[in-house]
Short mmCIF file of C-alpha atoms and ligand atoms in Angstrom, two decimals:
data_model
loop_
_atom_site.label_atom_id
_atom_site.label_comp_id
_atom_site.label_asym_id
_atom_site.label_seq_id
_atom_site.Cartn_x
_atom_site.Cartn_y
_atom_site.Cartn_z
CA UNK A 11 0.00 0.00 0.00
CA UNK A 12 1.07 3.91 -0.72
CA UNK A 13 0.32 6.18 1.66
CA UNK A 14 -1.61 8.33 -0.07
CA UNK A 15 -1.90 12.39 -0.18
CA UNK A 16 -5.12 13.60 0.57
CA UNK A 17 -6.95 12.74 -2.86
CA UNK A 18 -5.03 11.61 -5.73
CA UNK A 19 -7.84 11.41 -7.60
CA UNK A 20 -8.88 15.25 -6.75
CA UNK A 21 -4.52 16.41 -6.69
CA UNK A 22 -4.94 15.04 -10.65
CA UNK A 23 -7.88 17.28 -11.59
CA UNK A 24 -6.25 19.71 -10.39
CA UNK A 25 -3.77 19.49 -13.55
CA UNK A 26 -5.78 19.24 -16.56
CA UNK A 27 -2.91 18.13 -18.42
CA UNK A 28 -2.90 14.58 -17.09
CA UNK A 29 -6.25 14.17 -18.12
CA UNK A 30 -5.20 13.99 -22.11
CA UNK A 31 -4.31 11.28 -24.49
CA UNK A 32 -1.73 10.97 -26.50
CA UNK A 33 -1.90 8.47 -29.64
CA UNK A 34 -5.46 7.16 -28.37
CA UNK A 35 -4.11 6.00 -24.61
CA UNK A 36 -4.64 8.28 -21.80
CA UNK A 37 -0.88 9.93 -21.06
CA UNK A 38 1.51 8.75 -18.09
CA UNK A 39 3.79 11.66 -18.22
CA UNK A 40 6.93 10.33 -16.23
CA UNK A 41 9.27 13.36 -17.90
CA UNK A 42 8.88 15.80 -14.43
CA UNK A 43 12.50 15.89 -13.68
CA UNK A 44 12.68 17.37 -16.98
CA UNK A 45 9.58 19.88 -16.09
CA UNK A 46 6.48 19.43 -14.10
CA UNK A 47 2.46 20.36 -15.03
CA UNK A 48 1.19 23.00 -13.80
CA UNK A 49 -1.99 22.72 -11.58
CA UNK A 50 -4.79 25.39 -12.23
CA UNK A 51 -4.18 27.91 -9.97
CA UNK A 52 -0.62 28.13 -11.75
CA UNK A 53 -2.58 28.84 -15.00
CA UNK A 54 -5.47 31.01 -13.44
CA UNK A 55 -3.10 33.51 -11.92
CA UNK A 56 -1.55 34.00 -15.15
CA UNK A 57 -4.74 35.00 -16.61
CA UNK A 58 -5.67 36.85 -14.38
CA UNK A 59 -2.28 38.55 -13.36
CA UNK A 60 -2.80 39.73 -17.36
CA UNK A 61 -6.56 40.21 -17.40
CA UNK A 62 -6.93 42.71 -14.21
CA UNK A 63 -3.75 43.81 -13.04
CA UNK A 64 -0.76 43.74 -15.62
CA UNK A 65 1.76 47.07 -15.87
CA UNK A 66 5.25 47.30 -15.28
CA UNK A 67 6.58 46.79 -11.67
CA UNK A 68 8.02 48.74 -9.83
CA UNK A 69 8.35 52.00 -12.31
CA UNK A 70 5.15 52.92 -11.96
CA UNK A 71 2.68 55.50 -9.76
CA UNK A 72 -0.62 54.57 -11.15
CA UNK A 73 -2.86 51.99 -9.19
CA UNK A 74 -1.94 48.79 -11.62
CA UNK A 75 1.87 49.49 -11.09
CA UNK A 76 1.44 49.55 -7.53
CA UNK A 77 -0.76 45.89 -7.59
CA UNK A 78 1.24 44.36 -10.14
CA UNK A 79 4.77 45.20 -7.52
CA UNK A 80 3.10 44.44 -4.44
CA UNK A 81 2.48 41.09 -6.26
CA UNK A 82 5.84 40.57 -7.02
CA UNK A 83 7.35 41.24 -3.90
CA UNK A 84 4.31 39.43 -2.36
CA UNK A 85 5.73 36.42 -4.61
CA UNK A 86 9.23 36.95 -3.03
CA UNK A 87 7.94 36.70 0.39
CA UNK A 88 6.43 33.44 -0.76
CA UNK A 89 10.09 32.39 -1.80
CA UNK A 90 11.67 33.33 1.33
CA UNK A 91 8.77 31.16 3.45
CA UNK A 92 9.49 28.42 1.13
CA UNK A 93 13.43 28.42 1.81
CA UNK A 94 13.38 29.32 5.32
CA UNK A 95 15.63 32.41 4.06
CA UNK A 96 16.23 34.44 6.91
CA UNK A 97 15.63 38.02 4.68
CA UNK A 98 13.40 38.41 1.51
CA UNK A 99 16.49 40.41 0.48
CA UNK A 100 18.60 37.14 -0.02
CA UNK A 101 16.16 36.05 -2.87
CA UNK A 102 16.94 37.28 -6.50
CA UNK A 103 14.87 36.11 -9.02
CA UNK A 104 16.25 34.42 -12.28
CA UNK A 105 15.04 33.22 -15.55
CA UNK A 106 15.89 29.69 -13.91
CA UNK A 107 18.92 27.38 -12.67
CA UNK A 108 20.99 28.33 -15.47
CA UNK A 109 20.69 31.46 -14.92
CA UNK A 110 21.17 31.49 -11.26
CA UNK A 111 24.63 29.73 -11.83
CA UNK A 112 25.34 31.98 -14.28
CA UNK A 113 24.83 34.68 -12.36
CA UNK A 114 26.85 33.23 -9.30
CA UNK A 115 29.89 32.13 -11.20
CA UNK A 116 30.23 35.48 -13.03
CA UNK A 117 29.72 37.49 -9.98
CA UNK A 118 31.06 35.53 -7.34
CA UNK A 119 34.22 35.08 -10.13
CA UNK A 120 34.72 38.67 -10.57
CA UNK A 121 34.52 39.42 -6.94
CA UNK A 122 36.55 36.56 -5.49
CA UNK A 123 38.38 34.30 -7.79
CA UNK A 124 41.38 34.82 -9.70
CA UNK A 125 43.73 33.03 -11.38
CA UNK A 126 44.52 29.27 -10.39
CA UNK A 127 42.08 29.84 -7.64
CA UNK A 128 39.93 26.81 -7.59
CA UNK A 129 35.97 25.62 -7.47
CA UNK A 130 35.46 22.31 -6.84
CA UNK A 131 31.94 20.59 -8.69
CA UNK A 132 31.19 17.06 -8.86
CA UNK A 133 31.05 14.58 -11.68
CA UNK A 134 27.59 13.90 -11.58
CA UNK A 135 26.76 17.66 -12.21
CA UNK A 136 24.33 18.62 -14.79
CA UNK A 137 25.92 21.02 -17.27
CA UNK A 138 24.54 23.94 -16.06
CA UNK A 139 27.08 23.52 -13.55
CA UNK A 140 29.75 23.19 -15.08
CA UNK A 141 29.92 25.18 -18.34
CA UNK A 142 29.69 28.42 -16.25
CA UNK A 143 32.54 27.39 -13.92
CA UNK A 144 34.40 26.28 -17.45
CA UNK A 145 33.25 30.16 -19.00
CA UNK A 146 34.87 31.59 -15.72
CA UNK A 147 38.13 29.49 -16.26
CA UNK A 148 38.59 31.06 -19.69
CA UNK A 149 38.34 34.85 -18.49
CA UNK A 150 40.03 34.59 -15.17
CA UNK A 151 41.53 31.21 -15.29
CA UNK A 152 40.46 29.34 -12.52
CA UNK A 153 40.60 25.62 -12.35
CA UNK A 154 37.65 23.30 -12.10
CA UNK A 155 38.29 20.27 -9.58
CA UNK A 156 35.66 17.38 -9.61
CA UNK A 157 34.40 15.15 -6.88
CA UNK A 158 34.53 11.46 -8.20
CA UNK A 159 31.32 9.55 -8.10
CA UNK A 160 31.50 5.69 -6.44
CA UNK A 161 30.38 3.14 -8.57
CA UNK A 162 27.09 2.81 -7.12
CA UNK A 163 26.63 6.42 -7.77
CA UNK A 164 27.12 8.32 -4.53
CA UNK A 165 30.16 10.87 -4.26
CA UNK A 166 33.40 10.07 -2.76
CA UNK A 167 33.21 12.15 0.37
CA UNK A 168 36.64 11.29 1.12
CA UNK A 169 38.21 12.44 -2.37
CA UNK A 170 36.30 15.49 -1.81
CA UNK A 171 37.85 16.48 1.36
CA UNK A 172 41.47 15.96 -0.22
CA UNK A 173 40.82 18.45 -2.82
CA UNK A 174 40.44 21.62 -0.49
CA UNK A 175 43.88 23.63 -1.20
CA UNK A 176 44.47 27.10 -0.11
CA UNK A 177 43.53 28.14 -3.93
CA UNK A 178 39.74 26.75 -2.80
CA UNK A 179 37.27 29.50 -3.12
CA UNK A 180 33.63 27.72 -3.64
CA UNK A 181 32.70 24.39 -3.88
CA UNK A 182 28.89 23.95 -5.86
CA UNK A 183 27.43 21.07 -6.27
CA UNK A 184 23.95 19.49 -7.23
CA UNK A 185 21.75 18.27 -4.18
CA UNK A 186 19.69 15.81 -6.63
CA UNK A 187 21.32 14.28 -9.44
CA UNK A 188 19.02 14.66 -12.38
CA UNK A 189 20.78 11.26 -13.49
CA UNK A 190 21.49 8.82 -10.81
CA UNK A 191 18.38 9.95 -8.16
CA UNK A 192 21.36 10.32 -5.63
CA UNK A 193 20.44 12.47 -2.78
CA UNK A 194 23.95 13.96 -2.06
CA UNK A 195 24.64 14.72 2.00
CA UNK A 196 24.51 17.95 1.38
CA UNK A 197 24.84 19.11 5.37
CA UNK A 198 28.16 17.14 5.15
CA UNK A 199 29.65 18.40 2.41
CA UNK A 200 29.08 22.19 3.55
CA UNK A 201 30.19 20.75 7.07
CA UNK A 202 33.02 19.99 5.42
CA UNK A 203 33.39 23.07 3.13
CA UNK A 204 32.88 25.59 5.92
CA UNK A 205 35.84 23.85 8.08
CA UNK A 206 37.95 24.99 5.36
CA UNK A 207 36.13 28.55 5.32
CA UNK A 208 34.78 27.81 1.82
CA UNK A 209 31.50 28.93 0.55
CA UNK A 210 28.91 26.44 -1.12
CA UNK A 211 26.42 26.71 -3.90
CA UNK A 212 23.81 23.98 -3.94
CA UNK A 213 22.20 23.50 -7.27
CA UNK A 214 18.59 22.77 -6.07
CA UNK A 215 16.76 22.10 -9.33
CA UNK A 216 16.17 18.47 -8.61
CA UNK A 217 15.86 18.77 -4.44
CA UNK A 218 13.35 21.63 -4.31
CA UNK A 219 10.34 19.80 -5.83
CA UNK A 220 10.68 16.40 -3.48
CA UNK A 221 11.68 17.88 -0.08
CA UNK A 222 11.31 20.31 2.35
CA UNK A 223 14.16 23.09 1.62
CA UNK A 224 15.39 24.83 4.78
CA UNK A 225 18.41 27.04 3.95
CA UNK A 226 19.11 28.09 7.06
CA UNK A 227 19.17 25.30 8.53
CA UNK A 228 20.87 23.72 5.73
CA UNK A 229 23.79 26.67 5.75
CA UNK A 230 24.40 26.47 2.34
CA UNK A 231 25.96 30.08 1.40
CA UNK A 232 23.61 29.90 -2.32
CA UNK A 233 20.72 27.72 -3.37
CA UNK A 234 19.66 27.69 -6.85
CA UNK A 235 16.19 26.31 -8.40
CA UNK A 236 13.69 26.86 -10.96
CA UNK A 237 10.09 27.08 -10.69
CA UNK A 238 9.12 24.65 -13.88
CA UNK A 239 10.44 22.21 -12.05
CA UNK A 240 8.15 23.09 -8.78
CA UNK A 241 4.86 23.16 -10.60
CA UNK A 242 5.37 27.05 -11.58
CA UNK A 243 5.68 28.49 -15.07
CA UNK A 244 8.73 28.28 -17.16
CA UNK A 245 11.26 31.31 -17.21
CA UNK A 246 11.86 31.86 -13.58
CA UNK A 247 14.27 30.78 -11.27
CA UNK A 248 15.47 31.69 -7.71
CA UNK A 249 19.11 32.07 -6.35
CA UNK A 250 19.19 32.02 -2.92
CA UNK A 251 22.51 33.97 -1.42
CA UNK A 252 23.30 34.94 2.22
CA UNK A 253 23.35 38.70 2.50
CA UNK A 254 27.17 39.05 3.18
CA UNK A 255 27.99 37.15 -0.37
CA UNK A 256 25.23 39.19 -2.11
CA UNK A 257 26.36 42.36 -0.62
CA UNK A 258 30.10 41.82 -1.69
CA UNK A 259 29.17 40.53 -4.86
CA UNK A 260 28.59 43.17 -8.44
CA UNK A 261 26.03 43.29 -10.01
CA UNK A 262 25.49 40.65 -13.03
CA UNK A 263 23.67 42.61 -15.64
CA UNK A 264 23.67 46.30 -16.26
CA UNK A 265 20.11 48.41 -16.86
CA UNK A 266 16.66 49.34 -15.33
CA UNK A 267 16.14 48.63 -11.87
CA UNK A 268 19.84 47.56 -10.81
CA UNK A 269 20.84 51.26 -10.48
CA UNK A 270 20.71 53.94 -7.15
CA UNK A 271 22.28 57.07 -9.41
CA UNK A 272 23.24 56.85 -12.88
CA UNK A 273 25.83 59.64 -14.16
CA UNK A 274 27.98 59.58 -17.50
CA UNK A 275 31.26 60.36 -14.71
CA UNK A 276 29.57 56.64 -12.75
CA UNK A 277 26.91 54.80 -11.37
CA UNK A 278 25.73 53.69 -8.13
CA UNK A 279 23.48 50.30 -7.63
CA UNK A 280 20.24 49.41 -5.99
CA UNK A 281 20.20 47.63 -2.17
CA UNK A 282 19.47 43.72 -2.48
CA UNK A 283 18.26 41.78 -4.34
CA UNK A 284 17.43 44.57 -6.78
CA UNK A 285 21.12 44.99 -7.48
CA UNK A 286 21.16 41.73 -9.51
CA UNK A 287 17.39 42.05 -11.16
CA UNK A 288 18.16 44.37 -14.33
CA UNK A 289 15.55 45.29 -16.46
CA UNK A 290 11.48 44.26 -16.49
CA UNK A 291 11.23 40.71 -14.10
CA UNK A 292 8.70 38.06 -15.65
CA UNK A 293 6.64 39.37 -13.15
CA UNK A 294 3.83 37.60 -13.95
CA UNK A 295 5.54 34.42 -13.83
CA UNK A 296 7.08 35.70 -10.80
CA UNK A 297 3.33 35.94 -9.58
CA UNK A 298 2.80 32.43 -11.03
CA UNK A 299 5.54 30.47 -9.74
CA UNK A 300 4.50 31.98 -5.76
CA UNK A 301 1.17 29.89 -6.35
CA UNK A 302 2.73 26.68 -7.28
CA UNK A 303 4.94 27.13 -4.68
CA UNK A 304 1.80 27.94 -2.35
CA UNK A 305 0.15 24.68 -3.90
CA UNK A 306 2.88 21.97 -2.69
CA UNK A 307 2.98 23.61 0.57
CA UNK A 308 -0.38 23.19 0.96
CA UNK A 309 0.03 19.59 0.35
CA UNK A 310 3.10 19.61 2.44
CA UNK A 311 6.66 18.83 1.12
CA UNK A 312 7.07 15.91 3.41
CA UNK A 313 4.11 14.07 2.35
CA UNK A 314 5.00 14.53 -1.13
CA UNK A 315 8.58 12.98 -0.55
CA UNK A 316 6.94 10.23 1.46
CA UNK A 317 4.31 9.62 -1.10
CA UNK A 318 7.13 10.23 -4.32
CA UNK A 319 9.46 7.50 -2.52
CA UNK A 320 7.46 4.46 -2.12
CA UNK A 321 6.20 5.20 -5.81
CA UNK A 322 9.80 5.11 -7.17
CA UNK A 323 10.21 2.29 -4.57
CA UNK A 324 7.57 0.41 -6.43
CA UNK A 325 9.27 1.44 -9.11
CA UNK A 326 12.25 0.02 -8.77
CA UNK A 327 10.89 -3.03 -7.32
CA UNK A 328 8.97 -3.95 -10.52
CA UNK A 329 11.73 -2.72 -12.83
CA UNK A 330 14.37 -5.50 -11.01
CA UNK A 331 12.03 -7.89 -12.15
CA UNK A 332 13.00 -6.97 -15.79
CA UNK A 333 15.48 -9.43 -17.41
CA UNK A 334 18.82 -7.42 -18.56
CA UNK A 335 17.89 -4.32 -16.78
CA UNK A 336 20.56 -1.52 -15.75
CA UNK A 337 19.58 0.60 -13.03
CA UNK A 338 21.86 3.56 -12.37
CA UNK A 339 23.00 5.46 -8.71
CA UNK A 340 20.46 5.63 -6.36
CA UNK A 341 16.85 6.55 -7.18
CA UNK A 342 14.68 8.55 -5.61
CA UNK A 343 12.29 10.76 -6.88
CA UNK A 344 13.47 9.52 -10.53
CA UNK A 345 15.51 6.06 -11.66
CA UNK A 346 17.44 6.04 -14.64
CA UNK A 347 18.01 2.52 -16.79
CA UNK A 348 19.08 0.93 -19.32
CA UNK A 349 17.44 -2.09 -20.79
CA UNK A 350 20.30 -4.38 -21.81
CA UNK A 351 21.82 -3.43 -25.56
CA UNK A 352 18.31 -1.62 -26.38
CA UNK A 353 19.55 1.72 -27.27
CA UNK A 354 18.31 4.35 -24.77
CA UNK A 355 16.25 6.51 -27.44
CA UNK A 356 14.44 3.11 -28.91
CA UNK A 357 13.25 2.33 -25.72
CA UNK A 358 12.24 5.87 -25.44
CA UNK A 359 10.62 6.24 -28.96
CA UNK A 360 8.75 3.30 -28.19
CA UNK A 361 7.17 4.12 -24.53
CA UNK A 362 6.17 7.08 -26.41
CA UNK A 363 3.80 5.23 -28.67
CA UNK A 364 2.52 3.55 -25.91
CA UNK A 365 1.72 6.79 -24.30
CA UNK A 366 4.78 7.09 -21.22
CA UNK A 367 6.48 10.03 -21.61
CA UNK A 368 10.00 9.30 -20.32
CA UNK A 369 13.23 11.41 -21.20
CA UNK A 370 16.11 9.61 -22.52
CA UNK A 371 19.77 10.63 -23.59
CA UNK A 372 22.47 12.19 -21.85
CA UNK A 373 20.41 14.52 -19.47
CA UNK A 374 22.63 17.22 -19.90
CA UNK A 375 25.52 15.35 -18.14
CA UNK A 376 27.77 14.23 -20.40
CA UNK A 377 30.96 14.03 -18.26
CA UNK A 378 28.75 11.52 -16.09
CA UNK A 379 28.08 9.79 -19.08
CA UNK A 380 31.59 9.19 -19.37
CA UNK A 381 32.09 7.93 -16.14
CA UNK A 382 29.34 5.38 -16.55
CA UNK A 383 30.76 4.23 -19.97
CA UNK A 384 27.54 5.41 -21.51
CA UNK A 385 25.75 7.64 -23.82
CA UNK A 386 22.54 7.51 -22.20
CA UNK A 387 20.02 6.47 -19.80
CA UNK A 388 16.36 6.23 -19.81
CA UNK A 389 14.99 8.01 -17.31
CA UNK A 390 11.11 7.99 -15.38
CA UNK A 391 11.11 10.79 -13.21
CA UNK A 392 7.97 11.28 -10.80
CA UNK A 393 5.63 13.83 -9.68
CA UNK A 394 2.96 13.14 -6.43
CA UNK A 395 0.95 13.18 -9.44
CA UNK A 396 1.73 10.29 -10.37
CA UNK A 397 0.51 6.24 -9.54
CA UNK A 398 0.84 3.28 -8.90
CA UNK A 399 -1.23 2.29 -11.78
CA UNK A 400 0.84 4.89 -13.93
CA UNK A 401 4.20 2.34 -12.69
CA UNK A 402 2.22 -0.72 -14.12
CA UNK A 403 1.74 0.87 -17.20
CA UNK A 404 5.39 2.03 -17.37
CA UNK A 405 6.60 -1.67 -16.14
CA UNK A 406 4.18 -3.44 -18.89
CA UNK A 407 5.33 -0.92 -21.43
CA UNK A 408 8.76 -1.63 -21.02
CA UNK A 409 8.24 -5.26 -21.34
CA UNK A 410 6.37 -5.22 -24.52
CA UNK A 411 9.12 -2.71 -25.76
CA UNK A 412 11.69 -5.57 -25.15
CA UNK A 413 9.43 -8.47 -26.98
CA UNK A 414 9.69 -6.32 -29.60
CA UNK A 415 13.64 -6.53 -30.04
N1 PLP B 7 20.55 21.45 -12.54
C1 PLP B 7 19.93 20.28 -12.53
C2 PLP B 7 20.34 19.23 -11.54
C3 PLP B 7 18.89 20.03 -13.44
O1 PLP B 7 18.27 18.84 -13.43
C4 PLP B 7 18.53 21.04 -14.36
C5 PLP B 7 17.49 20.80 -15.37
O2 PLP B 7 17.15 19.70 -15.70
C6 PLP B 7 19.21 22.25 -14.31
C7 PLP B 7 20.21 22.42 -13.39
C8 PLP B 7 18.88 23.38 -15.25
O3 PLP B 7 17.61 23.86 -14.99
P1 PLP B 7 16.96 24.95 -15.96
O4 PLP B 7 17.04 24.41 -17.35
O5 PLP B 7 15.55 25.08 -15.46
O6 PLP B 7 17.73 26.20 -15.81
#
């Protein structure tokens, strides 16, 4: 039995997504690591947001500019509850993970790092990760050391503590691999980090729709996540810094907003966190992304991990039973496979027709790829939206998918 959340049946009509077919055969959409539906109060406070109260934030004097910014920073309030940040200051909003990274290794990098100073990632980052830290290394010439991964797909705590140097100036690393499931021990590895005075960015993207997020408690010096991946609309992110990085840190993008005085002889910037929004937020999605965020509170983050994990449990369970099958790391909410020599996009192609949406491929993580001796997975990733029943059809799917070969 599954302990269930307080109506499955009622949580799914809240999405009216899940409620089409695709190719004749109702849809099992197992692709939320990749991005998750959006319930209807997601998609009712965009309409409305644009129907009653849309104009510009924060430029304005009129009664619309003044709703439309209270919103907003209503919205950032939400963010800060969510987190546990202890200031609503800490939270800058982004397009999404990518851009939060962005933003931290080009700030943070100009501020703090410069050449042979060193960031250590892991391997089983996903490239959003990386490639900043690699963009960094070409301007200022830092150096990228990696945490190895074990072979059951957990990182080697103990080669990570040997690569702290005096040259160490941030370590950032994924909480949730979007690949192996592996919930890294994340209050261990900033233990670790903060014994050698070193900062650490957590890249969130894959934690902060599963579990309760407390960054406090968690002491983790940036947090990064989008809100896609949290039930919220695409195009906005989060990165969470404490106030004495932010405040140390410049600004990441020049224009509107960012700016206290603006002179031709120089320019002064906005307090936190405007100093690091430039230029007209997505406001609305802003707006958006506070109700999804609203809507899995509501349902409480630790039922939804205790719900998510004995579905992937199930999962797993039924996917053992599947001759030739390669699971990968350590799944939690998602698993990752490989069905014997079937190549990874067949399999996928396939499921398709029979109505699972999985993702397959290298899931942006191509170094881990490498390491596995891959060049892809499949992978089912899960929502609390998702069922038991949804796992059977996924299971029996798979297994026609292999009669076929
Ligand atoms: N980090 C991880 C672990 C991810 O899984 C993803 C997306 O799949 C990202 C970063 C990038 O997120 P986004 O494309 O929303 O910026």
């Amino acid at each position: 039995m599954l302990p269930e959340l307080p109506d499955i049946k009622e949580i799914r009509a809240d999405f009216p997504i899940l409620s089409r077919e695709v190719y004749n055969t109702p849809l099992v959409y197992l692709d939320n690591a990749a991005t998750t539906q959006k319930p209807r109060v997601v998609l009712d406070a965009i309409t409305q947001a644009y129907t009653t109260s849309n104009a510009n934030v924060h430029r304005g004097l009129h009664r619309l500019s003044q709703e439309s910014t209270e919103m907003l920073e209503a919205s950032r309030q939400t963010v800060k509850r969510f987190l546990n940040a202890s200031s609503s200051s800490e939270i800058i909003f982004t397009k999404g993970t990518t851009e939060s990274i962005n933003l931290l290794a080009t700030s943070f990098g100009e501020r703090f790092m410069h050449e042979g100073d060193e960031v250590i990632v892991s391997e089983m980052e996903h490239h959003s990760n990386i490639v900043p830290w690699q963009l960094l290394s070409e301007r200022r010439g830092i150096v990228l050391r990696v945490i190895p991964i074990t072979d059951d797909g957990r990182l080697d705590l103990d080669a990570y503590k040997t690569l702290f140097n005096e040259k160490t100036r941030i370590v950032s690393v994924t909480h949730v691999s979007n690949v192996l499931g592996t919930v890294n021990p994340i209050d261990e590895i900033i233990r670790i980090a903060h014994q050698h005075e070193v900062p650490v960015a957590v890249d969130g993207a894959q934690s902060a729709p599963h579990q309760f997020v407390d960054v406090q408690a968690m002491d983790c010096d940036f947090f990064a996540f989008s809100a896609h991946k949290v039930y919220g609309p695409t195009g906005v992110g989060v990165l969470y810094g404490k106030e004495r990085w932010l405040e140390q840190m410049p600004p990441y993008q020049g224009g509107g907003e960012m700016i206290g005085r603006v002179r031709f002889s120089g320019t002064t910037f906005n307090e936190l966190p405007y100093k690091f929004e430039a230029g007209t937020p997505n406001y609305i999605g802003n707006i958006a992304a506070a109700k999804a965020l609203d809507y899995v509170q509501n349902l409480g983050l630790d039922n939804i991990r205790t719900y998510e994990e004995s579905l992937v449990k199930y999962a797993v369970e039924g996917l053992q039973e599947i001759p030739d099958i390669k699971i990968y790391g350590q799944p939690s909410s998602l698993v990752s496979f490989n069905l014997g020599k079937i190549h990874h996009s067949d399999v996928g192609v396939l499921l398709d027709r029979l109505g699972v949406a999985v993702r397959t491929g290298h899931h942006c993580a191509e170094p881990l790829m490498d390491r596995l001796g891959i060049t892809g997975t499949v992978r089912a990733s899960f929502s609390f939206y998702n069922t038991k029943h949804e796992v059977d059809v996924l299971l029996s799917a798979l297994r026609k998918v292999i009669s076929m070969f």
